[in-house]
Amino acid sequence: SYVLTQPPSVSVAPGETARITCGGINIGARNVHWYQQKPGQAPILVIYYDSERPSGIPERFSGSNSGNTATLTISRAEAGDEADYYCQVWESSSDHFVFGSGTKLTVL
Amino acid sequence: QVQLVQSGAEVKKPGASVKISCKASGYTFTNYHLHWVRQAPGQGLEWMGIYSPSGGNTQYAQKFQGRITLTGDTSTSTAYMEMSSLRSDDTATYFCAKDVAGSRGYPFDYWGQGTLVTVPS
């Protein structure tokens, strides 16, 4: 099945830009969604279809997808952005969803 | 407002079965798919399968094929996930999640609060 690879952790200073990657073979040809999950809570959709933001998600969150890497970018990082982030794609050939392994974002 | 409210925590013996409910409100139950996702302690998200309330169709991740059954009751807007032959490594929090647009491949915009299932070794 399709494999999505994320770095286990990313650190960023407050006010700086965090970039979380999601690697997959020709992932640029797929639609990528991103979720934020804080401890003890259900995930929240923060980016869908590579770069679309749901209502209520700050403009600081953006996404891109090309080639073999999709990227979630969090500008002007805040302490409240500390969370685990997961990428997700739909594998149409098998009619299955796949999640990335997750990245823990630390705002130092 | 849209809500997905799941049943409470369960403790099951190895080899037993568990059935978790997910009661939906605030939207038309039959217009959207419901997915089930699990998360073992300290681990990532794992997609388990999809249930389509409009026709009762299901699709399961290969890993869970034959061991889980997804069903629903449109009269009560409730979806169910039943897992059999439980093992200690099934200890996890199980989430239901509604998709955005009722078609395959759409992301999940609302999630249940999660149900912790513990299977002591």
mmCIF file of C-alpha atoms in Angstrom:
data_model
loop_
_atom_site.group_PDB
_atom_site.id
_atom_site.type_symbol
_atom_site.label_atom_id
_atom_site.label_comp_id
_atom_site.label_asym_id
_atom_site.label_seq_id
_atom_site.Cartn_x
_atom_site.Cartn_y
_atom_site.Cartn_z
ATOM 1 C CA SER A 1 0.000 0.000 0.000
ATOM 2 C CA TYR A 2 0.966 3.627 -0.391
ATOM 3 C CA VAL A 3 3.424 4.889 2.210
ATOM 4 C CA LEU A 4 3.600 8.448 3.534
ATOM 5 C CA THR A 5 6.786 9.475 5.330
ATOM 6 C CA GLN A 6 6.922 12.310 7.840
ATOM 7 C CA PRO A 7 9.773 13.465 10.089
ATOM 8 C CA PRO A 8 9.100 12.411 13.686
ATOM 9 C CA SER A 9 9.698 15.899 15.013
ATOM 10 C CA VAL A 10 10.112 19.495 13.960
ATOM 11 C CA SER A 11 11.114 22.372 16.204
ATOM 12 C CA VAL A 12 10.549 26.062 15.603
ATOM 13 C CA ALA A 13 11.068 29.250 17.555
ATOM 14 C CA PRO A 14 8.018 31.386 18.311
ATOM 15 C CA GLY A 15 7.327 33.745 15.441
ATOM 16 C CA GLU A 16 9.322 31.719 12.954
ATOM 17 C CA THR A 17 8.085 29.472 10.142
ATOM 18 C CA ALA A 18 7.651 25.727 10.586
ATOM 19 C CA ARG A 19 7.610 23.368 7.642
ATOM 20 C CA ILE A 20 6.382 19.810 8.010
ATOM 21 C CA THR A 21 6.920 17.483 5.082
ATOM 22 C CA CYS A 22 5.051 14.430 3.885
ATOM 23 C CA GLY A 23 6.860 12.270 1.370
ATOM 24 C CA GLY A 24 5.331 9.763 -0.998
ATOM 25 C CA ILE A 25 5.933 8.451 -4.485
ATOM 26 C CA ASN A 26 4.525 11.029 -6.882
ATOM 27 C CA ILE A 27 2.431 12.496 -4.068
ATOM 28 C CA GLY A 28 2.048 15.621 -6.186
ATOM 29 C CA ALA A 29 -0.502 13.730 -8.245
ATOM 30 C CA ARG A 30 -2.664 13.094 -5.187
ATOM 31 C CA ASN A 31 -4.775 15.300 -2.952
ATOM 32 C CA VAL A 32 -3.207 15.736 0.474
ATOM 33 C CA HIS A 33 -5.021 16.646 3.663
ATOM 34 C CA TRP A 34 -3.453 17.702 6.970
ATOM 35 C CA TYR A 35 -4.697 17.258 10.529
ATOM 36 C CA GLN A 36 -3.592 18.776 13.811
ATOM 37 C CA GLN A 37 -3.967 16.721 16.975
ATOM 38 C CA LYS A 38 -3.309 17.980 20.479
ATOM 39 C CA PRO A 39 -2.871 15.595 23.420
ATOM 40 C CA GLY A 40 -6.082 13.937 24.476
ATOM 41 C CA GLN A 41 -8.093 15.476 21.659
ATOM 42 C CA ALA A 42 -9.501 14.355 18.330
ATOM 43 C CA PRO A 43 -7.715 15.543 15.193
ATOM 44 C CA ILE A 44 -8.734 18.756 13.460
ATOM 45 C CA LEU A 45 -8.556 19.308 9.714
ATOM 46 C CA VAL A 46 -6.235 22.245 9.027
ATOM 47 C CA ILE A 47 -5.523 21.910 5.285
ATOM 48 C CA TYR A 48 -7.380 19.958 2.607
ATOM 49 C CA TYR A 49 -6.796 19.412 -1.078
ATOM 50 C CA ASP A 50 -3.149 20.376 -0.720
ATOM 51 C CA SER A 51 -3.666 24.043 0.116
ATOM 52 C CA GLU A 52 -7.261 24.807 1.075
ATOM 53 C CA ARG A 53 -8.010 26.066 4.572
ATOM 54 C CA PRO A 54 -11.253 25.150 6.374
ATOM 55 C CA SER A 55 -13.123 28.023 7.905
ATOM 56 C CA GLY A 56 -11.736 28.940 11.288
ATOM 57 C CA ILE A 57 -8.185 27.862 10.502
ATOM 58 C CA PRO A 58 -5.762 30.808 10.671
ATOM 59 C CA GLU A 59 -4.160 32.080 7.480
ATOM 60 C CA ARG A 60 -0.827 31.217 9.068
ATOM 61 C CA PHE A 61 -1.493 27.630 7.991
ATOM 62 C CA SER A 62 -0.797 26.870 4.343
ATOM 63 C CA GLY A 63 0.053 23.872 2.217
ATOM 64 C CA SER A 64 1.751 22.889 -0.998
ATOM 65 C CA ASN A 65 2.262 19.680 -2.911
ATOM 66 C CA SER A 66 4.596 18.849 -5.754
ATOM 67 C CA GLY A 67 6.667 15.957 -6.956
ATOM 68 C CA ASN A 68 7.320 13.545 -4.119
ATOM 69 C CA THR A 69 6.728 15.957 -1.221
ATOM 70 C CA ALA A 70 3.770 17.743 0.300
ATOM 71 C CA THR A 71 4.462 20.464 2.831
ATOM 72 C CA LEU A 72 2.445 22.024 5.627
ATOM 73 C CA THR A 73 3.744 25.483 6.457
ATOM 74 C CA ILE A 74 2.928 27.267 9.686
ATOM 75 C CA SER A 75 3.979 30.914 9.628
ATOM 76 C CA ARG A 76 4.584 33.002 12.752
ATOM 77 C CA ALA A 77 4.444 29.895 14.911
ATOM 78 C CA GLU A 78 2.748 30.192 18.286
ATOM 79 C CA ALA A 79 2.897 28.086 21.412
ATOM 80 C CA GLY A 80 -0.664 26.984 20.679
ATOM 81 C CA ASP A 81 0.503 25.353 17.442
ATOM 82 C CA GLU A 82 2.361 22.682 19.399
ATOM 83 C CA ALA A 83 0.718 19.432 18.359
ATOM 84 C CA ASP A 84 1.079 16.326 16.268
ATOM 85 C CA TYR A 85 0.432 16.814 12.564
ATOM 86 C CA TYR A 86 -0.639 14.084 10.163
ATOM 87 C CA CYS A 87 -0.861 14.067 6.392
ATOM 88 C CA GLN A 88 -3.479 11.933 4.656
ATOM 89 C CA VAL A 89 -4.201 10.809 1.121
ATOM 90 C CA TRP A 90 -6.882 8.748 -0.572
ATOM 91 C CA GLU A 91 -5.554 5.771 -2.460
ATOM 92 C CA SER A 92 -8.187 5.423 -5.145
ATOM 93 C CA SER A 93 -6.819 2.149 -6.524
ATOM 94 C CA SER A 94 -7.571 0.367 -3.255
ATOM 95 C CA ASP A 95 -10.351 2.673 -2.040
ATOM 96 C CA HIS A 96 -8.415 3.253 1.174
ATOM 97 C CA PHE A 97 -7.215 6.231 3.146
ATOM 98 C CA VAL A 98 -3.611 6.391 4.302
ATOM 99 C CA PHE A 99 -2.149 8.526 7.084
ATOM 100 C CA GLY A 100 1.411 9.611 7.460
ATOM 101 C CA SER A 101 3.295 8.585 10.586
ATOM 102 C CA GLY A 102 2.863 11.982 12.173
ATOM 103 C CA THR A 103 5.171 14.845 13.142
ATOM 104 C CA LYS A 104 5.427 16.366 16.579
ATOM 105 C CA LEU A 105 5.795 20.129 16.329
ATOM 106 C CA THR A 106 7.570 21.812 19.205
ATOM 107 C CA VAL A 107 7.533 25.581 19.526
ATOM 108 C CA LEU A 108 10.594 26.370 21.630
ATOM 109 C CA GLN B 1 -24.115 22.072 15.110
ATOM 110 C CA VAL B 2 -22.571 18.842 13.896
ATOM 111 C CA GLN B 3 -21.725 16.395 16.655
ATOM 112 C CA LEU B 4 -20.472 12.837 16.742
ATOM 113 C CA VAL B 5 -20.840 11.338 20.195
ATOM 114 C CA GLN B 6 -19.236 7.996 20.834
ATOM 115 C CA SER B 7 -19.945 5.386 23.464
ATOM 116 C CA GLY B 8 -17.833 5.066 26.557
ATOM 117 C CA ALA B 9 -14.592 3.305 27.331
ATOM 118 C CA GLU B 10 -14.459 -0.470 27.255
ATOM 119 C CA VAL B 11 -12.247 -3.094 28.858
ATOM 120 C CA LYS B 12 -12.327 -6.444 27.115
ATOM 121 C CA LYS B 13 -10.606 -9.781 27.561
ATOM 122 C CA PRO B 14 -8.462 -11.193 24.761
ATOM 123 C CA GLY B 15 -10.580 -13.027 22.241
ATOM 124 C CA ALA B 16 -13.709 -11.052 23.050
ATOM 125 C CA SER B 17 -15.579 -8.623 20.800
ATOM 126 C CA VAL B 18 -16.383 -4.962 21.225
ATOM 127 C CA LYS B 19 -19.007 -2.779 19.585
ATOM 128 C CA ILE B 20 -18.616 0.990 19.640
ATOM 129 C CA SER B 21 -21.351 3.433 18.693
ATOM 130 C CA CYS B 22 -21.109 6.859 17.091
ATOM 131 C CA LYS B 23 -24.281 8.945 17.266
ATOM 132 C CA ALA B 24 -24.480 11.748 14.735
ATOM 133 C CA SER B 25 -26.491 14.938 14.985
ATOM 134 C CA GLY B 26 -26.694 18.316 13.321
ATOM 135 C CA TYR B 27 -26.609 17.068 9.734
ATOM 136 C CA THR B 28 -28.360 14.603 7.423
ATOM 137 C CA PHE B 29 -26.889 11.264 8.427
ATOM 138 C CA THR B 30 -27.355 9.605 5.049
ATOM 139 C CA ASN B 31 -25.588 12.319 3.072
ATOM 140 C CA TYR B 32 -22.069 11.703 4.367
ATOM 141 C CA HIS B 33 -19.749 8.777 4.908
ATOM 142 C CA LEU B 34 -18.482 7.812 8.329
ATOM 143 C CA HIS B 35 -14.935 6.608 8.754
ATOM 144 C CA TRP B 36 -13.314 4.783 11.642
ATOM 145 C CA VAL B 37 -9.757 5.571 12.715
ATOM 146 C CA ARG B 38 -7.794 4.139 15.583
ATOM 147 C CA GLN B 39 -4.804 5.356 17.557
ATOM 148 C CA ALA B 40 -2.763 3.107 19.796
ATOM 149 C CA PRO B 41 -1.240 4.768 22.865
ATOM 150 C CA GLY B 42 1.533 7.119 21.785
ATOM 151 C CA GLN B 43 1.142 6.082 18.158
ATOM 152 C CA GLY B 44 -0.227 7.592 14.962
ATOM 153 C CA LEU B 45 -3.581 7.505 13.239
ATOM 154 C CA GLU B 46 -4.659 4.362 11.422
ATOM 155 C CA TRP B 47 -7.588 4.305 9.003
ATOM 156 C CA MET B 48 -9.811 1.290 9.533
ATOM 157 C CA GLY B 49 -12.710 1.608 7.148
ATOM 158 C CA ILE B 50 -15.661 3.534 5.792
ATOM 159 C CA TYR B 51 -19.407 3.157 6.208
ATOM 160 C CA SER B 52 -21.904 4.738 3.838
ATOM 161 C CA PRO B 53 -25.227 5.266 5.622
ATOM 162 C CA SER B 54 -27.180 5.847 2.430
ATOM 163 C CA GLY B 55 -26.744 2.321 1.136
ATOM 164 C CA GLY B 56 -24.959 0.518 3.933
ATOM 165 C CA ASN B 57 -21.850 0.022 1.800
ATOM 166 C CA THR B 58 -18.566 -0.559 3.544
ATOM 167 C CA GLN B 59 -14.879 -0.742 2.718
ATOM 168 C CA TYR B 60 -12.287 -2.042 5.126
ATOM 169 C CA ALA B 61 -8.546 -1.562 5.388
ATOM 170 C CA GLN B 62 -6.877 -4.827 4.482
ATOM 171 C CA LYS B 63 -5.411 -5.133 7.966
ATOM 172 C CA PHE B 64 -8.884 -5.273 9.514
ATOM 173 C CA GLN B 65 -10.699 -7.209 6.816
ATOM 174 C CA GLY B 66 -12.606 -10.079 8.412
ATOM 175 C CA ARG B 67 -12.206 -8.753 11.928
ATOM 176 C CA ILE B 68 -14.307 -5.589 11.910
ATOM 177 C CA THR B 69 -17.857 -4.918 10.839
ATOM 178 C CA LEU B 70 -19.171 -1.422 10.191
ATOM 179 C CA THR B 71 -22.905 -0.920 10.375
ATOM 180 C CA GLY B 72 -25.412 1.805 11.087
ATOM 181 C CA ASP B 73 -28.985 2.601 12.000
ATOM 182 C CA THR B 74 -30.403 5.437 9.942
ATOM 183 C CA SER B 75 -33.433 5.694 12.226
ATOM 184 C CA THR B 76 -31.194 6.806 15.088
ATOM 185 C CA SER B 77 -28.352 8.316 13.014
ATOM 186 C CA THR B 78 -25.911 5.997 14.692
ATOM 187 C CA ALA B 79 -22.937 4.160 13.249
ATOM 188 C CA TYR B 80 -21.279 1.142 14.816
ATOM 189 C CA MET B 81 -17.869 -0.467 14.686
ATOM 190 C CA GLU B 82 -17.613 -4.032 15.916
ATOM 191 C CA MET B 83 -14.249 -5.745 16.274
ATOM 192 C CA SER B 84 -13.835 -9.395 17.098
ATOM 193 C CA SER B 85 -11.010 -11.604 18.365
ATOM 194 C CA LEU B 86 -9.504 -8.767 20.356
ATOM 195 C CA ARG B 87 -5.816 -8.840 21.181
ATOM 196 C CA SER B 88 -3.695 -6.736 23.489
ATOM 197 C CA ASP B 89 -2.392 -4.763 20.526
ATOM 198 C CA ASP B 90 -5.947 -3.635 19.769
ATOM 199 C CA THR B 91 -5.710 -1.427 22.844
ATOM 200 C CA ALA B 92 -6.317 1.992 21.342
ATOM 201 C CA THR B 93 -8.610 4.961 21.081
ATOM 202 C CA TYR B 94 -11.128 4.498 18.304
ATOM 203 C CA PHE B 95 -12.565 7.517 16.499
ATOM 204 C CA CYS B 96 -15.449 7.929 14.111
ATOM 205 C CA ALA B 97 -15.202 10.795 11.646
ATOM 206 C CA LYS B 98 -17.555 12.324 9.108
ATOM 207 C CA ASP B 99 -16.305 13.226 5.678
ATOM 208 C CA VAL B 100 -16.730 16.629 4.106
ATOM 209 C CA ALA B 101 -18.836 15.815 1.095
ATOM 210 C CA GLY B 102 -20.160 12.275 1.072
ATOM 211 C CA SER B 103 -17.915 11.006 -1.690
ATOM 212 C CA ARG B 104 -14.862 8.815 -1.676
ATOM 213 C CA GLY B 105 -11.624 10.573 -0.937
ATOM 214 C CA TYR B 106 -12.934 13.612 0.862
ATOM 215 C CA PRO B 107 -11.244 14.579 4.144
ATOM 216 C CA PHE B 108 -12.818 14.412 7.576
ATOM 217 C CA ASP B 109 -14.301 17.585 9.014
ATOM 218 C CA TYR B 110 -15.869 16.326 12.250
ATOM 219 C CA TRP B 111 -14.638 13.682 14.628
ATOM 220 C CA GLY B 112 -16.087 11.891 17.602
ATOM 221 C CA GLN B 113 -14.422 12.311 20.966
ATOM 222 C CA GLY B 114 -12.869 8.867 20.778
ATOM 223 C CA THR B 115 -13.511 5.624 22.634
ATOM 224 C CA LEU B 116 -10.721 3.936 24.538
ATOM 225 C CA VAL B 117 -10.726 0.170 24.236
ATOM 226 C CA THR B 118 -8.364 -1.643 26.572
ATOM 227 C CA VAL B 119 -7.459 -5.276 26.073
ATOM 228 C CA PRO B 120 -5.217 -6.363 28.948
ATOM 229 C CA SER B 121 -2.520 -8.855 28.018
#
